[in-house]
Structures are given as structure tokens and as C-alpha cells.
Backbone as numpy.savetxt, mean C-alpha at the origin, in Angstrom:
# Nx Ny Nz CAx CAy CAz Cx Cy Cz
21.78 -11.68 -18.18 21.94 -10.24 -17.75 20.63 -10.19 -16.14
21.32 -9.37 -15.54 20.80 -9.41 -14.11 20.26 -7.78 -14.48
18.95 -7.57 -14.37 18.19 -6.29 -13.95 18.09 -6.34 -13.06
18.20 -4.77 -12.80 18.26 -4.35 -11.03 16.90 -3.71 -11.20
16.76 -4.15 -9.72 14.80 -3.87 -9.46 14.10 -3.10 -9.26
14.96 -1.69 -9.77 14.19 -0.48 -9.87 13.92 -0.21 -11.57
14.44 -0.82 -12.09 14.19 -1.42 -13.49 13.65 -2.38 -13.92
13.01 -2.96 -13.23 12.03 -3.96 -13.53 10.66 -3.65 -13.24
10.38 -2.24 -12.12 9.27 -2.04 -12.25 8.71 -1.03 -13.71
9.80 0.01 -14.06 9.94 0.36 -15.17 9.22 -0.59 -16.23
10.50 -1.34 -16.55 10.06 -2.72 -17.64 8.38 -3.51 -17.71
8.01 -3.41 -16.58 6.62 -4.17 -16.45 5.43 -2.89 -16.84
5.98 -2.01 -15.76 5.16 -0.66 -16.31 5.01 -0.49 -17.97
6.04 -0.37 -18.68 6.04 0.07 -20.05 5.61 -1.38 -21.01
5.51 -2.26 -20.59 5.13 -3.53 -21.05 3.61 -3.55 -20.72
3.05 -3.05 -19.52 1.33 -3.04 -19.36 0.65 -2.31 -20.39
1.53 -0.93 -20.73 0.95 0.19 -21.60 0.56 -0.55 -22.74
1.57 -1.16 -23.46 1.75 -1.52 -25.07 1.16 -3.00 -25.53
1.23 -3.86 -24.34 0.57 -5.33 -24.51 -0.62 -5.49 -24.07
-1.76 -6.51 -23.96 -2.34 -6.74 -23.00 -2.08 -7.89 -22.08
-2.85 -7.75 -20.99 -2.85 -8.57 -20.21 -1.97 -10.46 -20.12
-2.66 -10.77 -21.19 -2.33 -12.50 -21.55 -1.00 -12.63 -21.92
-0.38 -11.41 -23.04 0.58 -11.46 -23.46 1.47 -11.17 -22.54
1.17 -10.11 -22.15 2.14 -9.61 -20.46 2.54 -10.36 -19.49
1.65 -11.69 -19.79 1.74 -12.63 -18.53 2.80 -13.94 -18.98
2.67 -13.61 -20.70 3.38 -14.43 -21.08 5.03 -14.31 -21.57
5.26 -13.15 -21.15 5.94 -12.47 -21.10 7.08 -12.38 -20.24
6.37 -12.23 -18.96 6.96 -12.18 -17.51 6.85 -13.64 -16.33
6.28 -14.19 -16.81 5.82 -15.60 -15.84 7.59 -16.49 -16.20
8.43 -16.06 -17.52 9.15 -16.74 -17.38 10.51 -16.73 -16.35
10.20 -14.98 -15.95 11.17 -14.36 -15.60 10.67 -14.75 -14.09
10.00 -15.65 -13.71 9.63 -16.18 -12.45 8.45 -14.78 -11.30
8.23 -14.01 -12.73 7.59 -12.68 -11.94 6.28 -12.98 -12.28
4.72 -11.79 -11.24 3.61 -12.07 -11.21 3.14 -10.86 -11.23
1.58 -10.94 -12.24 0.96 -8.94 -11.44 -0.14 -9.41 -10.87
-0.07 -10.45 -10.40 -0.83 -10.59 -8.66 -0.58 -10.00 -7.80
-1.11 -8.99 -7.08 -1.48 -8.39 -6.01 -0.24 -9.37 -4.48
0.75 -8.83 -4.45 1.06 -9.28 -2.92 0.38 -9.92 -1.87
0.38 -10.87 -1.67 -0.67 -11.23 -0.34 0.25 -11.06 1.22
-0.57 -11.66 2.32 -1.57 -11.60 2.59 -2.53 -10.02 2.61
-3.55 -10.16 1.99 -4.46 -8.96 2.12 -4.64 -8.60 3.83
-4.76 -7.09 3.45 -4.69 -6.49 5.31 -5.83 -6.85 5.94
-5.09 -7.08 7.09 -6.37 -7.70 8.00 -6.96 -6.38 8.93
-8.12 -5.96 8.83 -8.63 -4.60 9.25 -9.77 -4.90 10.55
-10.47 -6.68 10.20 -11.10 -7.01 11.40 -10.51 -6.32 12.82
-9.43 -6.62 13.60 -8.93 -6.07 14.52 -9.46 -4.38 14.91
-8.65 -3.59 13.65 -9.11 -1.76 13.61 -10.25 -1.60 13.73
-11.23 -2.31 13.14 -12.69 -2.32 13.39 -14.10 -2.15 13.62
-13.15 -3.48 14.71 -13.80 -4.06 16.47 -13.91 -2.26 17.41
-13.06 -1.53 17.31 -13.09 -0.61 18.06 -13.91 0.55 17.87
-14.80 0.34 16.71 -15.57 1.43 16.33 -17.14 0.61 16.55
-18.42 1.54 17.24 -19.37 1.42 17.71 -20.62 1.32 15.85
-19.94 2.84 15.12 -20.94 2.24 13.99 -19.69 1.79 12.82
-20.45 2.42 11.60 -20.00 2.10 10.15 -18.50 2.90 10.32
-18.11 2.61 9.36 -16.57 3.38 9.40 -16.02 3.26 8.04
-14.98 4.07 7.59 -14.25 3.91 6.57 -13.14 2.95 7.04
-12.99 1.86 5.99 -11.84 0.91 5.99 -11.11 1.20 4.30
-9.90 1.28 4.44 -8.60 0.72 3.13 -8.03 0.57 3.42
-6.69 0.90 2.45 -5.67 0.54 2.33 -5.09 0.97 1.07
-3.76 1.42 0.89 -2.66 1.95 -0.29 -1.23 2.48 0.26
-0.78 1.86 -0.68 0.67 2.14 -0.61 1.16 3.04 -0.76
2.21 3.52 0.03 3.09 4.81 -0.16 4.83 4.51 -0.57
5.15 4.88 -1.42 6.46 4.53 -1.75 7.07 5.42 -0.74
8.75 4.55 -0.63 9.84 5.26 0.09 11.03 5.03 -0.25
12.17 5.68 0.29 13.68 4.99 -0.18 14.14 5.03 0.86
15.11 4.30 0.99 15.62 3.62 2.20 17.24 4.45 1.73
18.08 5.31 2.17 19.45 5.51 1.66 20.02 5.07 3.04
21.54 4.53 2.17 22.61 4.07 3.35 23.80 4.33 2.78
24.81 4.82 3.15 26.06 4.46 2.93 26.18 4.95 1.16
25.84 5.92 0.83 25.64 5.77 -0.48 24.69 5.11 -1.17
23.56 4.50 -1.22 23.11 3.44 -1.75 21.63 4.16 -1.17
20.53 4.02 -2.08 19.53 4.06 -2.50 18.25 3.12 -3.03
17.93 2.71 -2.23 16.46 1.53 -2.13 15.24 1.59 -2.49
14.81 1.65 -3.42 13.22 1.85 -2.59 12.49 0.77 -1.59
11.60 1.66 -1.08 10.80 0.74 -0.15 9.19 0.89 -0.04
8.50 0.04 -0.40 7.21 0.27 -0.13 6.07 -0.04 0.92
5.57 0.61 1.65 4.62 0.49 2.42 3.04 0.23 2.19
2.89 -0.63 3.15 0.58 -0.34 2.46 0.42 0.17 3.92
-0.18 1.08 3.49 -1.12 1.28 5.30 -2.41 1.10 4.96
-2.46 0.20 6.33 -4.17 0.25 5.82 -5.02 1.19 7.09
-6.22 1.89 7.18 -6.51 2.11 8.24 -8.47 1.50 7.99
-8.63 2.02 9.51 -10.76 2.16 9.67 -10.67 3.43 10.60
-11.83 3.65 10.48 -12.35 4.71 11.31 -12.98 5.58 10.89
-13.64 6.56 11.33 -15.00 7.31 10.59 -14.24 8.39 10.09
-13.87 8.77 8.90 -12.72 9.60 8.28 -13.27 10.38 7.58
-14.48 10.01 7.03 -15.75 10.91 5.97 -16.88 11.58 6.76
-16.71 11.10 7.98 -17.65 11.82 8.64 -18.13 12.87 8.43
-19.43 13.55 8.79 -19.44 14.90 8.73 -19.18 15.89 9.76
-19.13 15.07 10.97 -18.58 15.49 12.19 -17.31 15.78 12.20
-16.42 16.64 12.10 -14.70 17.10 12.29 -14.33 16.33 13.61
-15.17 16.70 14.31 -14.45 16.13 15.93 -13.92 14.21 15.60
-14.74 13.48 14.71 -14.72 12.16 15.01 -13.57 12.15 14.48
-12.71 12.70 13.78 -11.32 12.19 12.86 -10.44 12.69 14.17
-10.85 13.88 14.60 -9.90 14.23 16.05 -9.80 13.24 17.07
-11.08 13.36 17.57 -11.13 12.36 18.85 -11.96 10.63 18.89
-11.67 10.00 17.62 -12.11 9.12 17.28 -11.28 8.39 15.93
-10.01 9.13 15.92 -8.92 9.04 14.57 -9.00 7.60 14.28
-8.60 7.23 13.27 -8.78 6.09 12.56 -7.45 5.03 12.92
-7.62 4.16 13.19 -6.88 2.88 13.43 -5.96 3.24 12.25
-4.23 2.61 12.24 -3.17 2.59 11.18 -2.51 1.68 11.48
-2.21 0.45 10.81 -1.21 -0.21 10.80 -0.42 -0.46 9.26
1.05 -0.64 9.64 1.90 -0.58 8.19 2.26 -2.04 8.22
2.25 -2.18 6.53 2.91 -3.23 6.11 4.04 -2.51 5.24
4.50 -4.02 5.11 6.84 -3.47 4.14 6.69 -4.79 3.32
6.50 -4.06 2.16 6.99 -4.91 1.11 8.10 -5.80 0.75
8.42 -7.35 1.41 9.83 -7.68 1.41 9.59 -8.94 0.35
10.84 -9.42 0.49 11.12 -10.64 -0.72 12.19 -11.81 -0.11
11.62 -12.61 0.40 12.09 -13.99 0.81 13.28 -14.37 -0.21
14.37 -14.78 0.67 15.53 -15.53 -0.16 15.46 -16.48 -1.30
14.70 -17.39 -0.43 14.36 -18.83 -1.27 13.25 -18.73 -2.29
12.61 -17.14 -2.44 11.56 -16.87 -3.39 11.90 -15.64 -3.76
13.18 -15.01 -4.36 13.18 -13.33 -4.74 11.70 -13.25 -5.56
11.42 -13.95 -6.10 10.17 -13.39 -7.26 8.41 -13.23 -6.70
8.72 -13.57 -5.64 7.27 -13.69 -4.58 7.13 -12.54 -3.61
7.30 -11.42 -4.17 6.68 -10.58 -2.86 5.16 -11.02 -2.19
5.86 -10.21 -0.30 5.18 -10.21 0.24 5.08 -8.97 1.30
3.52 -8.76 1.88 3.30 -8.21 2.91 3.62 -8.03 4.59
4.74 -7.81 5.09 5.40 -7.93 6.69 4.83 -6.99 6.97
3.51 -7.03 8.64 3.74 -6.02 9.33 4.75 -5.16 10.03
4.92 -4.01 10.23 5.96 -3.50 10.70 5.26 -2.18 11.82
6.52 -2.01 12.85 5.69 -0.62 13.70 6.15 0.10 12.79
4.98 1.32 13.99 5.27 2.61 13.40 6.47 3.52 14.16
7.26 3.01 14.32 8.54 3.24 14.76 9.25 3.54 13.95
8.93 3.32 12.71 9.67 3.08 11.31 9.81 4.77 10.74
8.68 5.32 11.22 8.33 6.68 10.54 9.25 7.69 11.49
9.60 8.22 10.71 9.69 9.92 11.02 8.86 10.51 11.72
8.72 11.35 12.20 7.63 12.76 13.00 7.01 13.22 11.44
7.85 13.54 10.34 7.10 14.41 9.33 6.57 12.89 8.67
7.18 11.71 8.34 6.56 10.98 7.74 4.65 10.33 8.23
4.99 10.23 9.57 3.65 10.33 9.92 2.63 11.32 9.94
3.03 12.52 10.10 1.81 13.63 9.76 1.69 13.30 7.85
2.53 12.80 7.12 2.32 12.78 5.74 1.42 11.48 5.21
1.38 10.55 6.61 0.42 9.32 6.36 -0.72 9.55 6.56
-1.26 10.54 7.56 -2.21 10.94 8.28 -2.90 12.09 6.99
-2.17 12.27 6.55 -2.78 13.49 5.19 -3.31 12.16 4.09
-2.21 11.11 3.72 -3.00 10.45 3.04 -4.03 9.47 2.93
-4.29 9.19 4.52 -5.27 8.53 4.93 -6.57 9.14 4.62
-6.67 10.69 5.20 -7.51 11.50 4.56 -8.29 11.38 3.07
-6.89 12.13 2.50 -7.26 12.33 1.06 -7.52 10.73 0.48
-7.30 9.28 1.33 -7.85 8.14 0.29 -9.43 7.71 0.61
-9.49 8.37 1.68 -11.22 7.76 2.48 -11.65 8.86 1.51
-11.12 9.95 1.81 -12.45 10.84 0.81 -11.97 10.71 -0.70
-11.39 10.07 -1.05 -11.44 9.51 -3.08 -12.04 8.10 -3.04
-12.50 7.68 -1.75 -13.08 6.25 -2.02 -14.31 6.73 -1.66
-14.99 7.45 -0.77 -16.41 7.64 -0.48 -16.53 8.90 -1.46
-15.85 9.26 -2.37 -16.62 10.04 -3.69 -16.36 9.38 -4.83
-15.69 8.31 -4.94 -15.79 7.65 -5.99 -16.82 7.27 -7.12
-16.99 7.52 -8.08 -18.00 7.49 -9.15 -19.15 5.80 -8.89
-17.89 4.92 -8.42 -18.75 3.59 -8.39 -19.38 3.06 -6.71
-18.94 4.58 -5.91 -20.11 4.66 -4.41 -21.16 5.52 -4.57
-21.04 6.21 -6.15 -22.81 6.92 -6.06 -23.77 6.44 -6.13
-24.73 6.70 -5.82 -25.98 5.97 -5.52 -27.15 6.83 -5.79
């Protein structure tokens, strides 16, 4: 039986709720699936070099859809950012705005069960999507800044 990709994600979510990680790994490994985060990790070194003071650095996944000729396919983008986003001075965000790079989650034909992040240009997003990404970056940075593990 071939399970559509959109159902595979839901299957893993449901299993994860009801089964501990060790058992879940035993179930999905024979299917050629893994719970590991796709690689490579985001490269923010170049983005951080732009700033002469400490800055916020983060990464989050933004889900989208590609619709073409009546077919709809889920897409997953990783948004990587660096900048002074949670600064007390609002002008830092306006004039020294964050650097952002985008990665698209893809699968190679020879290893379809091993996803990886591939850099894509920002031109892939519409203007409305770019505005949404800027808002999501600000929200993510604020969430990270005020997360309980960051309390001192």
C-alpha cells in the first residue's frame, strides 16, 4: 500500500501522541522514516556578521501549499533570521532590519525518505507572503526572548 505524503505526517503525529519515542522509532524505521530533524542546520554566520552588536538569531518552519492544475501539494519553508528584533529601540527593526534566508524542504529521488533543506531565493514568495514572513519573524523572536528558559 502506498500512503500519500500528507497522510504520512498525520500518521506520525497520531502515533507520537499515543506511543513513546522508542516504540515509534521501531514502527517507522522499517518504513524508511526517521524522526530526526532534516539537515543541514541553518547557517546564520554570514547573517550575524552584518551586525556589530549582539542580535536575535532563530529559525522556524512556515507551511505553505503549491496548487497547480488542480493538484495541491504541501510545502515547508524554513525561515532563518538574524537581527536586532527584540531591541528596546524600534528604529533597530526598521533601519537595521533582520537578515532572512529561506530553505525549502525537499526529498531526493534516490533517498525519498530522507528530507533535506535546500536554500531558495526570496523571489519564490509573493509580496503578501513576504509581509507574513516579516510578521512571523518578529513573533518568533519575541517568543524566544520571553520563553521561560530565557528567564534569569
